[in-house]
Short mmCIF file of C-alpha atoms (C1' of nucleotides) in Angstrom, two decimals:
data_model
loop_
_atom_site.label_atom_id
_atom_site.label_comp_id
_atom_site.label_asym_id
_atom_site.label_seq_id
_atom_site.Cartn_x
_atom_site.Cartn_y
_atom_site.Cartn_z
CA UNK A 1 116.63 75.39 99.22
CA UNK A 2 117.39 79.14 98.86
CA UNK A 3 120.82 78.89 99.40
CA UNK A 4 122.79 80.65 97.13
CA UNK A 5 126.03 80.61 98.69
CA UNK A 6 128.14 78.66 96.24
CA UNK A 7 130.60 81.42 94.14
CA UNK A 8 129.64 80.14 90.75
CA UNK A 9 126.15 81.12 91.00
CA UNK A 10 127.17 84.70 90.95
CA UNK A 11 128.54 86.69 88.07
CA UNK A 12 132.14 87.43 87.82
CA UNK A 13 131.86 91.38 88.36
CA UNK A 14 130.30 91.97 91.82
CA UNK A 15 129.26 95.05 93.61
CA UNK A 16 129.16 95.59 96.99
CA UNK A 17 126.29 95.79 99.03
CA UNK A 18 126.87 99.41 100.18
CA UNK A 19 127.81 100.20 96.58
CA UNK A 20 124.23 98.91 96.03
CA UNK A 21 122.77 100.55 98.90
CA UNK A 22 123.91 103.98 98.44
CA UNK A 23 123.96 103.66 94.47
CA UNK A 24 121.98 105.13 91.81
CA UNK A 25 118.97 103.38 90.16
CA UNK A 26 121.24 102.37 87.56
CA UNK A 27 123.09 100.41 90.31
CA UNK A 28 119.81 98.74 91.67
CA UNK A 29 119.24 97.93 88.31
CA UNK A 30 122.21 96.17 88.26
CA UNK A 31 121.47 94.45 91.29
CA UNK A 32 118.84 92.97 89.84
CA UNK A 33 120.81 91.83 86.78
CA UNK A 34 123.52 90.76 88.97
CA UNK A 35 121.13 87.95 90.54
CA UNK A 36 119.53 87.23 87.27
CA UNK A 37 116.11 88.76 88.59
CA UNK A 38 113.55 91.09 87.25
CA UNK A 39 112.14 93.94 89.13
CA UNK A 40 108.81 91.93 88.83
CA UNK A 41 109.68 90.56 92.10
CA UNK A 42 108.98 94.21 93.56
CA UNK A 43 105.68 93.97 92.16
CA UNK A 44 103.58 95.35 94.86
CA UNK A 45 101.60 92.95 97.11
CA UNK A 46 98.35 94.31 98.65
CA UNK A 47 100.17 95.42 101.63
CA UNK A 48 102.84 97.30 100.22
CA UNK A 49 100.20 99.11 98.22
CA UNK A 50 98.60 99.79 101.48
CA UNK A 51 101.90 101.17 102.62
CA UNK A 52 101.56 103.54 99.73
CA UNK A 53 105.03 103.07 98.25
CA UNK A 54 104.19 101.48 94.88
CA UNK A 55 102.60 103.21 91.79
CA UNK A 56 101.19 106.72 91.93
CA UNK A 57 104.64 108.34 92.01
CA UNK A 58 104.00 109.91 88.65
CA UNK A 59 104.40 113.43 90.71
CA UNK A 60 107.93 112.83 91.90
CA UNK A 61 107.43 114.39 94.93
CA UNK A 62 110.04 115.95 97.12
CA UNK A 63 112.49 113.86 98.89
CA UNK A 64 112.67 113.91 102.91
CA UNK A 65 109.38 114.77 103.49
CA UNK A 66 109.86 114.61 107.03
CA UNK A 67 113.11 116.25 107.65
CA UNK A 68 112.26 118.98 105.22
CA UNK A 69 109.01 120.26 106.92
CA UNK A 70 109.61 119.92 110.71
CA UNK A 71 113.46 118.98 110.82
CA UNK A 72 113.27 122.28 113.25
CA UNK A 73 110.15 122.86 114.24
CA UNK A 74 107.61 120.55 115.88
CA UNK A 75 104.29 120.59 114.95
CA UNK A 76 101.75 121.80 117.90
CA UNK A 77 98.83 119.07 117.12
CA UNK A 78 100.43 115.72 116.78
CA UNK A 79 97.16 113.84 115.16
CA UNK A 80 96.15 116.16 112.38
CA UNK A 81 99.53 117.31 110.88
CA UNK A 82 100.86 113.69 111.23
CA UNK A 83 98.07 112.43 108.94
CA UNK A 84 98.36 115.30 106.42
CA UNK A 85 101.86 114.66 106.29
CA UNK A 86 101.74 111.13 105.63
CA UNK A 87 99.62 111.56 102.95
CA UNK A 88 102.08 113.49 100.98
CA UNK A 89 104.84 110.96 102.01
CA UNK A 90 102.93 107.87 100.74
CA UNK A 91 103.21 109.46 97.32
CA UNK A 92 106.72 108.72 96.50
CA UNK A 93 108.08 105.23 95.47
CA UNK A 94 111.20 104.38 96.83
CA UNK A 95 113.63 101.74 95.14
CA UNK A 96 113.36 98.98 97.34
CA UNK A 97 114.89 95.60 97.59
CA UNK A 98 115.01 92.72 100.05
CA UNK A 99 117.65 89.81 100.54
CA UNK A 100 118.19 87.18 103.28
CA UNK A 101 120.73 86.76 105.49
CA UNK A 102 121.71 83.58 107.36
CA UNK A 103 122.11 85.21 110.81
CA UNK A 104 121.91 84.98 114.69
CA UNK A 105 121.67 88.80 114.92
CA UNK A 106 118.39 90.67 113.69
CA UNK A 107 120.09 94.00 112.98
CA UNK A 108 123.21 93.06 110.90
CA UNK A 109 125.97 95.84 110.30
CA UNK A 110 126.01 97.25 106.93
CA UNK A 111 127.92 100.03 107.21
CA UNK A 112 125.00 102.59 107.75
CA UNK A 113 123.83 104.00 111.02
CA UNK A 114 120.36 102.84 111.62
CA UNK A 115 117.66 104.19 114.30
CA UNK A 116 115.11 101.88 114.99
CA UNK A 117 111.59 103.74 114.93
CA UNK A 118 109.33 100.87 115.46
CA UNK A 119 108.49 97.49 115.79
CA UNK A 120 105.53 95.27 114.77
CA UNK A 121 104.30 91.86 115.51
CA UNK A 122 103.89 90.51 111.92
CA UNK A 123 100.93 88.04 110.95
CA UNK A 124 101.91 84.45 110.35
CA UNK A 125 105.19 85.00 111.70
CA UNK A 126 105.81 84.60 115.45
CA UNK A 127 108.90 87.13 115.07
CA UNK A 128 108.12 90.84 115.14
CA UNK A 129 109.38 93.07 112.24
CA UNK A 130 111.51 96.05 113.11
CA UNK A 131 111.80 99.41 111.36
CA UNK A 132 114.84 101.28 111.06
CA UNK A 133 115.84 104.62 109.58
CA UNK A 134 119.21 106.00 108.25
CA UNK A 135 120.21 108.19 110.97
CA UNK A 136 122.44 110.22 108.55
CA UNK A 137 120.61 113.73 108.06
CA UNK A 138 118.54 113.95 104.74
CA UNK A 139 118.79 110.55 103.92
CA UNK A 140 115.39 108.97 104.01
CA UNK A 141 116.52 105.33 103.66
CA UNK A 142 114.34 103.03 105.73
CA UNK A 143 114.74 99.24 106.30
CA UNK A 144 112.78 96.63 107.64
CA UNK A 145 114.15 93.62 109.28
CA UNK A 146 112.22 90.33 110.16
CA UNK A 147 113.22 86.95 110.89
CA UNK A 148 111.43 84.25 108.59
CA UNK A 149 109.46 82.25 110.09
CA UNK A 150 109.98 79.62 107.59
CA UNK A 151 113.82 79.17 108.60
CA UNK A 152 114.29 81.26 111.96
CA UNK A 153 118.17 81.40 111.54
CA UNK A 154 117.24 83.77 108.13
CA UNK A 155 116.52 87.33 108.45
CA UNK A 156 114.95 89.01 105.74
CA UNK A 157 115.87 92.48 105.33
CA UNK A 158 114.17 94.94 103.11
CA UNK A 159 116.06 98.36 101.95
CA UNK A 160 113.67 100.94 100.87
CA UNK A 161 115.17 104.18 98.92
CA UNK A 162 119.11 105.15 98.38
CA UNK A 163 121.41 106.78 100.47
CA UNK A 164 122.49 109.99 99.29
CA UNK A 165 125.63 110.10 101.38
CA UNK A 166 129.13 107.85 101.97
CA UNK A 167 129.17 105.59 104.64
CA UNK A 168 129.70 107.05 108.21
CA UNK A 169 133.49 106.94 108.87
CA UNK A 170 133.16 105.51 112.13
CA UNK A 171 131.88 102.32 110.85
CA UNK A 172 134.35 102.22 107.73
CA UNK A 173 136.84 100.40 109.50
CA UNK A 174 135.02 97.57 110.68
CA UNK A 175 131.60 96.91 109.01
CA UNK A 176 132.25 98.60 106.01
CA UNK A 177 134.98 96.70 105.24
CA UNK A 178 133.03 93.74 105.61
CA UNK A 179 131.12 94.70 102.74
CA UNK A 180 133.41 95.40 100.23
CA UNK A 181 133.43 93.60 96.82
CA UNK A 182 134.85 90.38 98.31
CA UNK A 183 131.95 89.87 100.53
CA UNK A 184 129.45 88.64 97.94
CA UNK A 185 130.75 85.83 96.01
CA UNK A 186 133.08 85.12 98.93
CA UNK A 187 134.58 82.18 97.38
CA UNK A 188 137.10 82.11 99.98
CA UNK A 189 135.11 82.94 102.74
CA UNK A 190 131.82 81.44 102.24
CA UNK A 191 132.80 78.03 103.59
CA UNK A 192 134.68 79.52 106.37
CA UNK A 193 132.67 82.83 106.91
CA UNK A 194 134.31 85.11 109.72
CA UNK A 195 131.25 86.88 109.67
CA UNK A 196 128.16 86.50 112.02
CA UNK A 197 126.31 86.48 109.05
CA UNK A 198 126.23 84.74 105.96
CA UNK A 199 124.95 86.87 103.38
CA UNK A 200 123.11 84.37 100.64
CA UNK A 201 121.87 87.16 98.90
CA UNK A 202 118.42 86.89 97.58
CA UNK A 203 116.23 89.25 95.92
CA UNK A 204 113.23 88.76 98.10
CA UNK A 205 109.41 89.29 97.22
CA UNK A 206 107.53 90.01 100.48
CA UNK A 207 105.33 87.05 100.49
CA UNK A 208 107.63 83.98 99.84
CA UNK A 209 104.53 81.52 99.39
CA UNK A 210 104.55 82.80 95.72
CA UNK A 211 106.53 80.14 94.49
CA UNK A 212 106.07 81.43 90.90
CA UNK A 213 108.35 84.06 91.48
CA UNK A 214 110.37 82.99 94.62
CA UNK A 215 113.35 81.03 94.61
CA UNK A 216 112.66 80.22 98.20
"C1'" DC B 1 123.53 114.19 128.94
"C1'" DG B 2 122.69 113.03 124.22
"C1'" DA B 3 121.74 109.29 121.28
"C1'" DA B 4 119.17 105.16 120.79
"C1'" DT B 5 115.51 101.97 122.08
"C1'" DT B 6 110.95 100.61 123.30
"C1'" DT B 7 106.39 100.51 123.17
"C1'" DG B 8 101.58 101.80 123.03
"C1'" DA B 9 98.48 104.99 120.52
"C1'" DC B 10 97.20 106.37 116.17
"C1'" DC B 11 96.85 106.40 111.07
"C1'" DT B 12 95.73 104.37 106.23
"C1'" DG B 13 94.22 101.28 102.95
"C1'" DC B 14 92.06 96.86 101.75
"C1'" DG B 15 88.90 93.02 101.99
"C1'" DC B 16 84.72 91.73 103.56
"C1'" DG C 1 81.15 100.95 107.47
"C1'" DC C 2 83.87 97.71 110.05
"C1'" DG C 3 87.67 95.27 111.43
"C1'" DC C 4 92.31 94.15 110.27
"C1'" DA C 5 97.11 94.54 109.47
"C1'" DG C 6 101.16 97.31 108.26
"C1'" DG C 7 103.33 101.65 108.98
"C1'" DT C 8 104.77 105.61 111.67
"C1'" DC C 9 105.08 108.78 115.49
"C1'" DA C 10 106.70 110.34 120.09
"C1'" DA C 11 106.76 109.85 125.06
"C1'" DA C 12 109.37 107.30 128.18
"C1'" DT C 13 113.02 104.69 129.21
"C1'" DT C 14 117.85 102.82 128.78
"C1'" DC C 15 122.35 103.10 127.22
"C1'" DG C 16 127.18 104.71 126.21
#
DNA sequence: CGAATTTGACCTGCGC
DNA sequence: GCGCAGGTCAAATTCG
């Protein structure tokens, strides 16, 4: 149904996932083009808007809201300052894209180091959604990982933000290697994948029942 | 022992 | 205004 695993569906010039992840907006746009998708897939859903990540970014707030203000210091009153801080955080809009991965493991390795900071049960899905943040200092990239309730073997990963650093060297040897350009259109690998997960890259709107825009 | 994960509480925004 | 759902925080716990 939504598998895009055959090589001919991909453009000839490919980029790696990591390129996309720490790339610029141009690359992000290229990604969209690469998959023949418009940024429309990111039109905010009600929930995303609730999260405050869309729209009203006319004022491009400073990045790293968290690290920048409480990097070293701890605020005394947890509740109050948290709320105030969040308010500012929500103004900014981060580039975001989602893709689906056929994988047995929820947290697939993408070359970066992630720290899990939350997990929530998702409505209409028996599987929880996990929230990860890039552990690199000053990198505010986040990702959400959830398993598709329609296809439990599929993991939906949503990246938010862009890495402002290189891949952690410690991971370059193994995971990063997997993400080099050969990974995406794995003509050779597609059938005989040696990965724990097959990437059948798909820009994914959050709500997959939106058939008009989803190819799932 | 430091880093990462778990998990319950809390906050926010939206729909009714 | 209230309840719900998503997102985040941070203390406690586990892991390497």
